[in-house]
CSV table of C-alpha atoms in Angstrom, one decimal:
chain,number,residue,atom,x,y,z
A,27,UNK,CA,0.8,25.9,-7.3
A,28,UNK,CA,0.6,22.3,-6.0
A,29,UNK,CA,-2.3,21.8,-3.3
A,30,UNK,CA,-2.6,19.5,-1.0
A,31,UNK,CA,-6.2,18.1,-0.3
A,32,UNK,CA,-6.6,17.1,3.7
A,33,UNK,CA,-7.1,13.9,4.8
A,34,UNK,CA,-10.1,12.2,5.4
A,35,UNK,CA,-8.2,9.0,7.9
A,36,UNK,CA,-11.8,7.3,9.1
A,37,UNK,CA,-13.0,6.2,5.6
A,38,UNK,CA,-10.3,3.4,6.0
A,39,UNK,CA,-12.1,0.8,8.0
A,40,UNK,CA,-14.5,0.7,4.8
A,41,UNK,CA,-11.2,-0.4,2.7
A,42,UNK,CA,-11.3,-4.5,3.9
A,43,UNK,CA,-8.6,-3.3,1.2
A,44,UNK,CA,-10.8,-3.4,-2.0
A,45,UNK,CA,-8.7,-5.4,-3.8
A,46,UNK,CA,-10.3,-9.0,-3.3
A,47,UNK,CA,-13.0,-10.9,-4.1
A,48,UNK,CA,-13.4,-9.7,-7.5
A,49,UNK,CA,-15.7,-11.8,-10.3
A,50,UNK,CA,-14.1,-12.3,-13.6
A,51,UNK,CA,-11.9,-9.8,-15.7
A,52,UNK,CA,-14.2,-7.4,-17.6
A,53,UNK,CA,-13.7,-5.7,-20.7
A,54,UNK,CA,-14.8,-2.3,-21.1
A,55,UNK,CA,-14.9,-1.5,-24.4
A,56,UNK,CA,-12.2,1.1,-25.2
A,57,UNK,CA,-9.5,2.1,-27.4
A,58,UNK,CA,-6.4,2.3,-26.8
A,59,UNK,CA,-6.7,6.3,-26.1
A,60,UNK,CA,-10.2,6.7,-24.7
A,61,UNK,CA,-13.7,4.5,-25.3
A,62,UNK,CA,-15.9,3.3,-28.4
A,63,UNK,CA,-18.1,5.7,-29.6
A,64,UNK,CA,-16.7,8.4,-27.2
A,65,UNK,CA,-15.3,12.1,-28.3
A,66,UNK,CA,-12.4,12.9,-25.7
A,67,UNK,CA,-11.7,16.5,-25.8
A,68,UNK,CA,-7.9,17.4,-26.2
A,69,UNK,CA,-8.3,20.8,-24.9
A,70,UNK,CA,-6.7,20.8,-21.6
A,71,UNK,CA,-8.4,22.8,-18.6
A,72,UNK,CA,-5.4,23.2,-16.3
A,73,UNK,CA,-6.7,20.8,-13.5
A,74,UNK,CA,-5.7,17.6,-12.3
A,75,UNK,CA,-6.5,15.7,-8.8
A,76,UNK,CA,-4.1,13.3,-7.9
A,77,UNK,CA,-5.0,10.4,-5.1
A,78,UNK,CA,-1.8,9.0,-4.0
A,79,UNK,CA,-0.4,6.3,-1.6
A,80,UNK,CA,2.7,8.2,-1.3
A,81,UNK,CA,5.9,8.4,-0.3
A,82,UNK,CA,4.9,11.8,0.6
A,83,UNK,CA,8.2,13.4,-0.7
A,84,UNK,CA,8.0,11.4,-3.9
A,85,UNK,CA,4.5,12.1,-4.6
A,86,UNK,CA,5.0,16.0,-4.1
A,87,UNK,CA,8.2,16.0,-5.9
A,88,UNK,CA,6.5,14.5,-9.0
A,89,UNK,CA,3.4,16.7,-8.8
A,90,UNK,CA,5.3,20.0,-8.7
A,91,UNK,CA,7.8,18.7,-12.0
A,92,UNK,CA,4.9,18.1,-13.5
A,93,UNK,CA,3.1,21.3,-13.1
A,94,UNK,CA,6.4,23.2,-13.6
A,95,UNK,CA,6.2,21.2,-17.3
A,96,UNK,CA,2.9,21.3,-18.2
A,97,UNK,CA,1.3,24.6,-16.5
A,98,UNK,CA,-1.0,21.8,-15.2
A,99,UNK,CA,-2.6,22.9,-11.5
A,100,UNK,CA,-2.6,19.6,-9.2
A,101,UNK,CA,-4.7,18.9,-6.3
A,102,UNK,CA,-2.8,16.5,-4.2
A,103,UNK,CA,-3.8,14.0,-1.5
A,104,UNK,CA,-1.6,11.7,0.1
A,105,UNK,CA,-1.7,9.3,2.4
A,106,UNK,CA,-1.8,5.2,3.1
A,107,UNK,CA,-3.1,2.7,0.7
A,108,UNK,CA,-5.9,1.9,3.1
A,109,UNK,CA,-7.1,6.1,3.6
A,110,UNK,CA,-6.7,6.1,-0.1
A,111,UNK,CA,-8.8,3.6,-1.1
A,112,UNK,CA,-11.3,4.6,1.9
A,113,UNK,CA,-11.5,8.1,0.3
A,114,UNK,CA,-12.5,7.0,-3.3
A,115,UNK,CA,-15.1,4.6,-1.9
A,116,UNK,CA,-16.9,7.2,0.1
A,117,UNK,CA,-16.3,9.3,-2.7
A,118,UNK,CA,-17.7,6.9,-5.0
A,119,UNK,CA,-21.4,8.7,-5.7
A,120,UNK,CA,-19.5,11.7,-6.6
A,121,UNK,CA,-15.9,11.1,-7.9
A,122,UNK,CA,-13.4,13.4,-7.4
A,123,UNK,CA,-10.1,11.9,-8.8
A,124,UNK,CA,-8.7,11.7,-11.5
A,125,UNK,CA,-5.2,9.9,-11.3
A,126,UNK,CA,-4.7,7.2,-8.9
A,127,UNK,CA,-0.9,5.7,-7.0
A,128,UNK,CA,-1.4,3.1,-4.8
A,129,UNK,CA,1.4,1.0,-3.2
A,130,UNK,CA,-0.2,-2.6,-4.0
A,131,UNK,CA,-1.7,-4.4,-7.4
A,132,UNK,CA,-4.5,-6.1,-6.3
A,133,UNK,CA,-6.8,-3.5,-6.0
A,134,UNK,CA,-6.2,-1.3,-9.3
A,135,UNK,CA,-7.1,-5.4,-10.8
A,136,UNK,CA,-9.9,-4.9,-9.1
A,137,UNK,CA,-10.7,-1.3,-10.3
A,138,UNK,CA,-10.0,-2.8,-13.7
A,139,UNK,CA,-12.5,-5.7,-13.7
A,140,UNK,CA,-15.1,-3.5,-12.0
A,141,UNK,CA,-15.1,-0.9,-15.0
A,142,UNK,CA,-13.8,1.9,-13.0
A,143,UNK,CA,-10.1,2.4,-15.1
A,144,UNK,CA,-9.5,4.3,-18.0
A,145,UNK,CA,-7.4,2.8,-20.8
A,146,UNK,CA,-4.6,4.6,-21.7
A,147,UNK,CA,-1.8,3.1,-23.8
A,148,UNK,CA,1.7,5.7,-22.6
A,149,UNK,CA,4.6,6.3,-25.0
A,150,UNK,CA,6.3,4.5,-22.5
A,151,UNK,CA,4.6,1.7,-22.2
A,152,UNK,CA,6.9,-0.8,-24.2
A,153,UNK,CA,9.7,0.5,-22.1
A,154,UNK,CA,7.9,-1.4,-18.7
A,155,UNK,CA,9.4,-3.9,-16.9
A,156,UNK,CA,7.6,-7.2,-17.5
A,157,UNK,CA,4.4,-8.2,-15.1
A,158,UNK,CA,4.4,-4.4,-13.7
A,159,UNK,CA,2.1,-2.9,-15.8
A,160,UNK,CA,-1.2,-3.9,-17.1
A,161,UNK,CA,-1.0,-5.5,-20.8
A,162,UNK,CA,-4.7,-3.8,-21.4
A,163,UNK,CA,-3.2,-0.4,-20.5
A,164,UNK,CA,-5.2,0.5,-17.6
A,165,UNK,CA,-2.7,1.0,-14.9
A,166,UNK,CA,1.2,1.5,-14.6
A,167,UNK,CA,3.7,0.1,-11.9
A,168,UNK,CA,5.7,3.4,-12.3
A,169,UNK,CA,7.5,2.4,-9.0
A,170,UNK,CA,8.1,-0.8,-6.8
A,171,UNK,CA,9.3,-1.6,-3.1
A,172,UNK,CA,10.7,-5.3,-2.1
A,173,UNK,CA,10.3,-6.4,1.2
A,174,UNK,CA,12.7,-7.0,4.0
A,175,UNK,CA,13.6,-7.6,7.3
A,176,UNK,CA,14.3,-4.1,8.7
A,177,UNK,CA,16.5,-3.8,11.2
A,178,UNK,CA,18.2,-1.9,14.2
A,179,UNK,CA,22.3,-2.2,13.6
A,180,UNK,CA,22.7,-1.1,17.5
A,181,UNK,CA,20.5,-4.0,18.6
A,182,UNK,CA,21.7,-6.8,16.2
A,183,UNK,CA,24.6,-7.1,14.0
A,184,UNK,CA,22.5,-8.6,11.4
A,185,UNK,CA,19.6,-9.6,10.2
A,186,UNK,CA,19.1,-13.6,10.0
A,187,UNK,CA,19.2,-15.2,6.4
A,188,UNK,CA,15.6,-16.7,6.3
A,189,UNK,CA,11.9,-15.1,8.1
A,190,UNK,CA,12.1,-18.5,10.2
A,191,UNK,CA,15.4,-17.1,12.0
A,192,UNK,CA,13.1,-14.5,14.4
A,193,UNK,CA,12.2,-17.8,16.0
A,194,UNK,CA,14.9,-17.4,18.6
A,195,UNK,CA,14.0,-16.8,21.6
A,196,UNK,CA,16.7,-14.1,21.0
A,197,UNK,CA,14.2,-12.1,19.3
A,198,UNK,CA,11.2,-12.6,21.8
A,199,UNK,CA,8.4,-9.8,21.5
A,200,UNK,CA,11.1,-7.2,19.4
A,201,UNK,CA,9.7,-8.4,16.0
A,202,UNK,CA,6.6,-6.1,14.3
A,203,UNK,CA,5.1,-6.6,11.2
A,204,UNK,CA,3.0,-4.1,9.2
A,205,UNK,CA,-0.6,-3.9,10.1
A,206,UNK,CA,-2.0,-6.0,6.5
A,207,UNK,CA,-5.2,-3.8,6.8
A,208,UNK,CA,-3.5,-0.4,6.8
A,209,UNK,CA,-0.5,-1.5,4.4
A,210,UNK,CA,-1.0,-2.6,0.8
A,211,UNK,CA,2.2,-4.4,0.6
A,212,UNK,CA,2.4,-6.5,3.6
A,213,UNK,CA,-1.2,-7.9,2.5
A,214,UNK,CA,0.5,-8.3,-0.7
A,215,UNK,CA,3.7,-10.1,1.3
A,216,UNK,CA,1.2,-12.6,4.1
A,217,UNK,CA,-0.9,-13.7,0.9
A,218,UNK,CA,2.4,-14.1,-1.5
A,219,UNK,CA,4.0,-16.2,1.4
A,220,UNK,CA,0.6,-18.4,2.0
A,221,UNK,CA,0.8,-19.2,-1.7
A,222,UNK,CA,4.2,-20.0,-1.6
A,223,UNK,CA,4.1,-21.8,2.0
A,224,UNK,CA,1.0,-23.1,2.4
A,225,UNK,CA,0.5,-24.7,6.0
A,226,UNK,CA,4.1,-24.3,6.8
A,227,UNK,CA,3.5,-20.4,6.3
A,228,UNK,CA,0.8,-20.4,8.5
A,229,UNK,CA,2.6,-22.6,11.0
A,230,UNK,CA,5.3,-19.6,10.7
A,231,UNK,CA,3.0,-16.9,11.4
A,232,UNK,CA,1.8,-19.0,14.5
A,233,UNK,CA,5.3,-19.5,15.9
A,234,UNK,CA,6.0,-16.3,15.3
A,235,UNK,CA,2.7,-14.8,17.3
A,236,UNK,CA,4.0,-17.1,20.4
A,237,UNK,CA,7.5,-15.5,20.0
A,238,UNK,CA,5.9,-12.4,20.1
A,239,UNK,CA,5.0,-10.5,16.9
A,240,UNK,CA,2.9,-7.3,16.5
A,241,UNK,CA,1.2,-5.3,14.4
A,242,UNK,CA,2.5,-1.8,14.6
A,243,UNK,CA,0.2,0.3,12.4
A,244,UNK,CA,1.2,1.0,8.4
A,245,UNK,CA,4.7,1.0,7.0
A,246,UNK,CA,5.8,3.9,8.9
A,247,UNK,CA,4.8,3.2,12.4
A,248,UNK,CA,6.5,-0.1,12.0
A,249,UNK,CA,9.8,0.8,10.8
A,250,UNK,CA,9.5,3.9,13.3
A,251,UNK,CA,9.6,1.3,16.1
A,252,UNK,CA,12.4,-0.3,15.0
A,253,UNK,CA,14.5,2.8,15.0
A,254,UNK,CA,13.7,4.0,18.3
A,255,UNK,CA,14.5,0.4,19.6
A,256,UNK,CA,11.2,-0.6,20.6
A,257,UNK,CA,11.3,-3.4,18.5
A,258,UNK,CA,14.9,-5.2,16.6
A,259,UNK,CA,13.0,-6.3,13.8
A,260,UNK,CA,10.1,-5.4,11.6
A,261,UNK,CA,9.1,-8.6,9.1
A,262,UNK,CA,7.8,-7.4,5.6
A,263,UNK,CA,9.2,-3.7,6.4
A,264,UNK,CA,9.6,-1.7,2.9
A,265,UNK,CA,13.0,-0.5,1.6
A,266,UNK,CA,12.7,2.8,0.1
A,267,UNK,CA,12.0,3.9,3.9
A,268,UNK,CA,15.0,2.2,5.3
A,269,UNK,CA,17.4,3.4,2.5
A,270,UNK,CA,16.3,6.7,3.0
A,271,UNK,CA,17.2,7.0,7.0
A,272,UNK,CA,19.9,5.2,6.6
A,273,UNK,CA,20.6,8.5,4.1
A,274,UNK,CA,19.8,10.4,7.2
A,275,UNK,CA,21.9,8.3,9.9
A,276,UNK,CA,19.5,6.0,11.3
A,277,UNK,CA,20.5,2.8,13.1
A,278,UNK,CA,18.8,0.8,10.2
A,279,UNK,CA,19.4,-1.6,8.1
A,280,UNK,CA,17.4,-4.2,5.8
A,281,UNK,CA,18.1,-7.6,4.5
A,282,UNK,CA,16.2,-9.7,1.9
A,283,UNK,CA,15.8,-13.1,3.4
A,284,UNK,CA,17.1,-16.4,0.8
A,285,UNK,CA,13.8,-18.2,0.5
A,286,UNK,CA,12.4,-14.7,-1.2
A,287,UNK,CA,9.9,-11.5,-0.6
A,288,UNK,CA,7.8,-9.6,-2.7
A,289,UNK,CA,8.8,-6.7,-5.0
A,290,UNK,CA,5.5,-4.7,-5.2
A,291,UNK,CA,4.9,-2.6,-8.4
A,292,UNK,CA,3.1,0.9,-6.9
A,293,UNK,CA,0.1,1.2,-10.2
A,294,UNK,CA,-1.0,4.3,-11.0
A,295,UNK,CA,-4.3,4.6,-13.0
A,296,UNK,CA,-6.4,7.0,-14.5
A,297,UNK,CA,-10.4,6.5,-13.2
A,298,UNK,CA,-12.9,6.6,-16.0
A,299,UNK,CA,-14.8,8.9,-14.2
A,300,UNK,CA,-12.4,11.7,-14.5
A,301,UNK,CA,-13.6,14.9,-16.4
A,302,UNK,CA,-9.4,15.6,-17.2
A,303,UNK,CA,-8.6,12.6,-19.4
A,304,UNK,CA,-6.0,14.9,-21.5
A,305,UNK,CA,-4.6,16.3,-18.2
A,306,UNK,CA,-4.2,12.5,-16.4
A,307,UNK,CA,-2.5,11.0,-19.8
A,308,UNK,CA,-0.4,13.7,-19.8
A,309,UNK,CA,0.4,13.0,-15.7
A,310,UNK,CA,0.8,9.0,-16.5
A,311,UNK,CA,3.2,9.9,-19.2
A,312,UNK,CA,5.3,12.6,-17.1
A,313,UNK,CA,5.4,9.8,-14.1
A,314,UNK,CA,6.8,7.2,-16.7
A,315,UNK,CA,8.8,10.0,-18.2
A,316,UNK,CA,13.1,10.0,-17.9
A,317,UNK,CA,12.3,12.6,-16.0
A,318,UNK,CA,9.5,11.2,-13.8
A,319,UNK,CA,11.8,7.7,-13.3
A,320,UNK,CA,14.8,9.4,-12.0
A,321,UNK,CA,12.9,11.1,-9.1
A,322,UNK,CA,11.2,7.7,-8.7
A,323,UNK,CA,15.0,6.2,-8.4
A,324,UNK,CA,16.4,9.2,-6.4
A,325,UNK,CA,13.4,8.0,-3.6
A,326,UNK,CA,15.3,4.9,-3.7
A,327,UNK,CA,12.1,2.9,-5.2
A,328,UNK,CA,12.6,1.2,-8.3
A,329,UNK,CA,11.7,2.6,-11.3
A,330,UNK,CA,9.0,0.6,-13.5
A,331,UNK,CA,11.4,1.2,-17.0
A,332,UNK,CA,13.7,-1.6,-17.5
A,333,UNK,CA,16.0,0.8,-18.8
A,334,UNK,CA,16.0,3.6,-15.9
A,335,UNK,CA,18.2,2.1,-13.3
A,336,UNK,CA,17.7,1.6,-9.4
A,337,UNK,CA,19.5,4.2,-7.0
A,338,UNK,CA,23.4,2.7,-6.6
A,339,UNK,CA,23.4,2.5,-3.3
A,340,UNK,CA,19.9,0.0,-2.9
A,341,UNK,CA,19.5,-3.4,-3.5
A,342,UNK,CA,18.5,-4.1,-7.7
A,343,UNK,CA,15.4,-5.9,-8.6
A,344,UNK,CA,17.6,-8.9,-9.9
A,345,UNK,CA,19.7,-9.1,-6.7
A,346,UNK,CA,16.4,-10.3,-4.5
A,347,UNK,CA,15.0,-13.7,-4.4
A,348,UNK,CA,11.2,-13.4,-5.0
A,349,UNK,CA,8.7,-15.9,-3.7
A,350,UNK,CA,6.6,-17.7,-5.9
A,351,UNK,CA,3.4,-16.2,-6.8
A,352,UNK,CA,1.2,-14.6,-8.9
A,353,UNK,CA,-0.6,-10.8,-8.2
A,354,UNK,CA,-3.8,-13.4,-9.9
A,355,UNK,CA,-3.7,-15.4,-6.9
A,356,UNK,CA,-3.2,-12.4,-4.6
A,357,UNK,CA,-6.3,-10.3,-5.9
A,358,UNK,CA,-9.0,-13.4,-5.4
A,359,UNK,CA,-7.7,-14.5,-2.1
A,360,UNK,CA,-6.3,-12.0,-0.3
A,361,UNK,CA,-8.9,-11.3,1.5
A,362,UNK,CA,-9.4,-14.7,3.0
A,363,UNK,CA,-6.0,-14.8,3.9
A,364,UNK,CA,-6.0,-11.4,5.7
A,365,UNK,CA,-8.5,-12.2,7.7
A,366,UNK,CA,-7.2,-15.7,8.9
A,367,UNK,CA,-3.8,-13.8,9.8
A,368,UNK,CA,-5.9,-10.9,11.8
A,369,UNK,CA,-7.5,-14.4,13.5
A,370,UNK,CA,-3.9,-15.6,13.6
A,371,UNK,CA,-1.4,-12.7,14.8
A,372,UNK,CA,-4.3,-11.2,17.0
C-alpha cells in the first residue's frame, strides 16, 4: 500500500534552490548499470522511497501502478521543488531517498556534477525526446510543463500575444508571477528570459514591478489567484494546472506568448546513496514505461518519449515558441539572476 511521508515545509529556505553555482561537470566512475568495482545486488527488498515535486495526483497515480506491477511498497513524499530539495539537504548526513522528480533541470545537473546521482541507462532511454534527458544516464525528463500566461476568461477575453502586453495600464496590479524561490520553473523561466533578453528583460521585469507585479507563492498559489479573480494574469504560470481546471470548469485559460517560454523537462533520478538500486531502476523504467507516459499525458504534461503523444486537448511541444537558451547557462547563473529579480520585483 502506497504511503505518504509528511511534510517537512521549513527545510525550504535552505534551498537558495540548489541548482546554481556548480564547479565543473564530474565524472563518477560508473557503468552504465551501477559503479566500477561495485556488486549491485539484484535481489529486490520490496521498498522504495520516492521524493517528488509533484503534481500530487500524477505522482500518486504513478506510485500506486507501479506497486500494483511490481509488488514494490512505495514511500511517497510530495510537495514543491523548493520543500523537496530542502528535505534532501537536511537529510543529507543520513539519506533517505531513493528516487528523485523534480519540476526544474538545473538542480538534478547539479546533483550530477556533485557525485550524488546514480547512473542508470533505461530501456527507454533511446526513445527520449532530445535535450530532456541526461546523455550520461543519470536523470530522466519523464515529463515537461511550458509556460504561459494564465488567465481569467471572465476578466479578459484574451491573453495579449507577447509578456510586454501586461504593460497596459489595463492590467495595473492584476498580474502575479510565481514566487522563483518556491517554484523550480519560473527560476528556470526569469533566467531563460535574461539569457534571451538581456537588459531589455530586465527593463521588462522593472516596468512590469511599477505596473504592479507580485509574487504570489509557488505554482499553485499563483494560478489560484487568478481563478478567484484576485489577479487577471499570472506571467510564467504552468499549463498542466490550467488544463486541468479548465477540465473542471474554471474561468481559465493560458496562452503561449510569440517571442517564446520555456518547456521544462520534470528529471527524475536515482541518488547514489540509495540502498534499493534494483527497486529505483525498476521505478525509472515503469515512469518511462507506455504505461507510465500515458498517465504522464492523461495529467496533461507532456510525456518525455517522442513517440507517446501529448493529451489532445493541450497545446504540443512543437506548437510553442521557446526562447533561446540553454539549461547550461541556467544551472551556473541562475542563481545570480534570482537574486537580482528578488532585488528587482521586491
Amino acid at each position: 500500500m502506497l504511503k505518504q511521508l509528511k511534510g517537512i515545509t521549513g527545510l525550504a529556505a535552505l534551498v537558495a534552490l540548489t541548482a546554481c553555482g556548480g564547479e565543473g561537470e564530474e565524472e563518477n566512475g560508473q557503468e552504465a548499470n551501477g559503479n566500477d568495482g561495485q556488486e549491485e545486488s539484484n535481489e529486490q527488498s520490496g521498498e522504495l522511497t520516492i521524493y517528488s515535486s509533484g503534481p500530487g495526483g500524477m505522482a500518486e497515480e504513478l506510485a500506486e501502478a507501479f506497486e500494483e506491477e511490481s509488488g514494490i511498497e512505495v514511500d511517497l513524499f510530495q510537495s514543491t521543488t523548493g520543500d523537496v530539495l530542502g528535505r534532501l539537504e537536511g537529510e543529507a548526513s543520513n539519506p533517505i531517498a531513493d528516487v528523485v522528480a523534480l519540476a526544474s533541470m538545473p538542480p538534478a545537473m547539479e546533483y550530477k556534477q556533485e557525485g550524488l546521482t546514480y547512473k542508470y541507462e533505461s530501456e527507454y532511454a533511446g526513445s527520449m525526446r532530445e535535450d530532456w534527458y541526461d546523455e550520461d544516464h543519470h536523470f530522466y525528463g519523464f515529463s515537461a510543463a511550458a509556460l504561459g500566461l494564465s488567465y481569467n476568461t471572465d476578466m479578459v477575453d484574451e491573453a495579449p500575444a507577447d509578456w510586454d502586453g501586461l504593460l497596459d495600464s489595463e492590467y495595473e496590479d492584476q498580474i502575479a508571477i510565481p514566487d522563483p524561490q518556491e517554484s523550480g520553473t519560473a527560476r528556470d523561466f526569469v533566467s531563460a528570459f535574461i539569457q534571451q533578453e538581456g537588459d531589455d528583460g530586465w527593463e521588462l521585469f522593472e516596468d512590469l514591478t511599477a505596473n504592479g507585479l507580485q509574487m504570489e507563492g509557488a505554482n499553485t498559489p499563483a494560478l489560484e489567484s487568478v481563478i478567484s479573480g484576485a489577479n487577471t494574469f499570472v506571467m510564467a504560470g504552468v499549463d498542466y494546472m490550467v488544463y486541468n481546471n479548465i477540465e473542471d470548469g474554471e474561468p481559465v485559460d493560458i496562452a503561449f506568448p510569440e517571442s517564446g517560454t520555456t518547456i521544462t523537462p520534470r528529471p527524475a533520478f536515482i541518488l547514489e546513496s540509495s540502498e534499493n538500486k534494483p527497486e529505483a531502476e525498476a521505478y525509472i523504467d515503469f515512469i518511462l514505461s507506455d504505461e507510465g507516459q500515458e498517465i504522464v499525458a492523461d495529467a496533461y504534461l507532456m510525456p518525455g518519449r517522442e513517440d507517446i503523444p501529448a493529451h489532445e486537448d493541450r497545446a504540443q511541444p512543437e506548437d510553442i515558441e521557446m526562447l533561446d537558451f540553454d539549461w547550461e547557462f541556467l544551472d551556473e547563473n541562475g542563481q545570480d539572476i534570482l537574486e537580482e529579480f528578488l532585488e528587482v520585483v521586491r
